[in-house]
Structures are given as structure tokens and as C-alpha cells.
Amino acid sequence: MIIVMKTDASKKDKDEVLKRIKELGYKPHVIRGETRNVIGAIGDERGKAVLQALESLHGVENVVPILQPYKLASKEVKKESSLVRISDDVVIGGRQIVVMAGPCSVESEQQIIESALAVKKSGAHVLRGGAFKPRTSPYSFQGLEEDGLKLLAKARELTGLPFVTEVINPETADLVAEYADILQIGARNSQNFALLKKVGQLKKPVLLKRGMAMTIQEFLMSAEYIMSEGNQAVILCERGIRTFETATRNTLDLSAIPVLKHKTHLPVVIDPSHGTGDHHYVAPMCYAAVAAGADGLIVEVHPNPEQASSDGAQSLKPKKFDLMMAKLKLFAEAGERTL
Ligand code: PEP
Ligand code: MN
């Protein structure tokens, strides 16, 4: 249920509502709007009627049900787009298109530093690189783990770029959060509810990838798991879904952009690298994503893709990334965005 406060409601009114919500066994979430606050009361759907009684409290305008099964992620609760702050100068969800770029995996100091310098020079805002890798085969490269995180931190120190890196289980989440600026939840873990709850308790933004066989409603329910634990800084990432098509690694669902923009206030980022699986197709999908209203991109870039430990075929060389960024600027401008 949503408890809509009057525009002139006092702090005392709000505190009383929060207290009563808790007494009824629900979790209150205050959502600050431009003119008024609304309070989401989240919990067992069956008890909706008792919450209706809060309408009689001082300072309450009305109490309305949230129709969608995802509550905190829904536009019903918050109409304005959410801004997710990554660092002093990077915010996702505003006018600026945020570009995250770097290799699939961190492989060596030289590789990650060279990548970071190159993507920074081309105008990327965030460095990407996996230290813990969720590989389909147990025999594939699994990542440098904490050594990889240290190398990412070194690249950040050198370039000033914040970094996004994947968390693959609850046990190592605190360790990753000590280093990372954004915690990535990969497609394979997007319904790992224990992991979603864990990152929901951490105080770092989360880049949540869509699972490869996930509906948009399920995707938003996964975001809800994170938000219901207290972490509202969720960035949604469409990275391609499984279809009958085999010409691309996945089918990049660009229609997810307007659909998500219609249903949620959370920022939406597109991953054209995993979305297509082929470096030839990455740049056009970057342009299309920006044209369709994405708030950002996450792109794999490797100084030497032929020798990459993972996802070389879909990684752009720095020169190609640079050309893509120059052209992307025109698409950003056409959409009244900045890069
Ligand atoms: C990645 O970003 O390298 C990755 C493993 O992505 P996904 O979870 O989308 O497959
Ligand atoms: Mn990858």
C-alpha cells in the first residue's frame, strides 16, 4: 500500500505513520517526492485492509494499493526517474549517458591499466572488469578474485574512473563491496535470491543484469528483492535473452528500454557485448540503445581481444571503441542527452 502524505504534513505526522506501519507488521519505505512524501508499506498482501485504516491519521491524504507485484521499483510509488550516484561526478539516470567500458575479465596489471587508460581517453565514465567470473564451464578461467579487485582499484587510482565488477555469491559480497563502486549481479545470478538480499543490505549501487530467460516482470521482482532490503540504488541492465536465433549470442531486447521506462523509475543500461556476442554488431546496438532512451551502456573493450581469457569475440579494440564513442555523441545529442 502507498500512504500519500499531505503536502503540509509534519515530521511528527510522518513518524506516527512509520510507527503504525511497523506495529502492523509491515516495512515502511519513505519515498521523497518533489512536493510531498509517500510512504510505501511493504509486506504480506493479505493484510491490505488494516493499512487502509491509516487514512484517519493526521497528515495522511489517502492510502492506495500498489497494483504491481513489484512495489518499490514501480512508477506507482515514485513518478520521477531515480538518479543513482556512483561518484562525485558520475550519476546514472539523469541527462548524461553513462558509458561503462573495459575487459570482460581482469587478466593482468598491464591489461587492466591499458584498458582503463584507453576507455578513459575515449570518454568512458566507469571502468568494467570481472574479478570473480561466473563461467559456464568449470574448466574456463574463473578470474583473479581479490588480486583482480586490487588491480581494478589501482586502475581507478591512476585514472579516476570508478569501477563496476561482479559479485557471484553472498560469501564474497562484502569483500567485493570493499573495493567496488558498483556491484554487478550477472545474468546467471539474477534470481539468486540470497545474493540479491545480500547486496540489498550493502551500501553500494547495484547493476542488476536481466537473466537470459527472464520476463520483464521477473526482472523487476529481482530488483524488488534488492530494494526491499533497503538498497534503492539499483541500475537495470538488459544484456540479451535466449531466443531461437543463433546468428547472435543472445537477442538484445531493445524494446525492454521503453517498457522498463514505462514501468519503473530505475535507470536502464544496455549491454550490447553480451547482447550480440560479436564485436561487429556492438556499435550499431550502442547507437540504437541511446536512440531508444537508455541511460547508459556497458561495453567490453580489450587491448588485445584475440588473446582475451574470456569474451574476446565480442570485445571492441580501443580504436573501434573510440570511433563508436565519437559517433555516439551525435545520437546522444539527437536525444537531448549528453555523453
Ligand atoms: C559479464 O559482464 O562479463 C557477464 C558475465 O555478463 P552476463 O552476466 O550478462 O553474462
Ligand atoms: Mn563478458
mmCIF file of C-alpha atoms and ligand atoms in Angstrom, residues 104 128 133 166 184 186-188 209 239 274 300, ligand 1:
data_model
loop_
_atom_site.group_PDB
_atom_site.id
_atom_site.type_symbol
_atom_site.label_atom_id
_atom_site.label_comp_id
_atom_site.label_asym_id
_atom_site.label_seq_id
_atom_site.Cartn_x
_atom_site.Cartn_y
_atom_site.Cartn_z
ATOM 1 C CA CYS A 104 35.272 -8.950 -19.617
ATOM 2 C CA ARG A 128 34.323 -2.526 -16.065
ATOM 3 C CA LYS A 133 33.840 -14.801 -13.137
ATOM 4 C CA GLU A 166 30.636 -8.774 -10.489
ATOM 5 C CA GLN A 184 27.250 -6.243 -10.747
ATOM 6 C CA GLY A 186 25.251 -11.289 -13.526
ATOM 7 C CA ALA A 187 22.572 -12.830 -15.724
ATOM 8 C CA ARG A 188 23.206 -16.279 -14.240
ATOM 9 C CA LYS A 209 21.513 -7.851 -15.244
ATOM 10 C CA ARG A 239 22.008 -7.923 -21.823
ATOM 11 C CA HIS A 274 26.750 -9.970 -24.294
ATOM 12 C CA GLU A 300 33.514 -4.876 -23.382
HETATM 13 C C1 PEP B 1 29.952 -10.068 -17.878
HETATM 14 O O1 PEP B 1 29.535 -8.904 -17.731
HETATM 15 O O2 PEP B 1 31.118 -10.337 -18.224
HETATM 16 C C2 PEP B 1 28.983 -11.182 -17.740
HETATM 17 C C3 PEP B 1 29.353 -12.380 -17.337
HETATM 18 O O3 PEP B 1 27.728 -10.801 -18.078
HETATM 19 P P1 PEP B 1 26.344 -11.604 -18.064
HETATM 20 O O4 PEP B 1 26.072 -11.919 -16.626
HETATM 21 O O5 PEP B 1 25.376 -10.640 -18.652
HETATM 22 O O6 PEP B 1 26.522 -12.839 -18.917
#
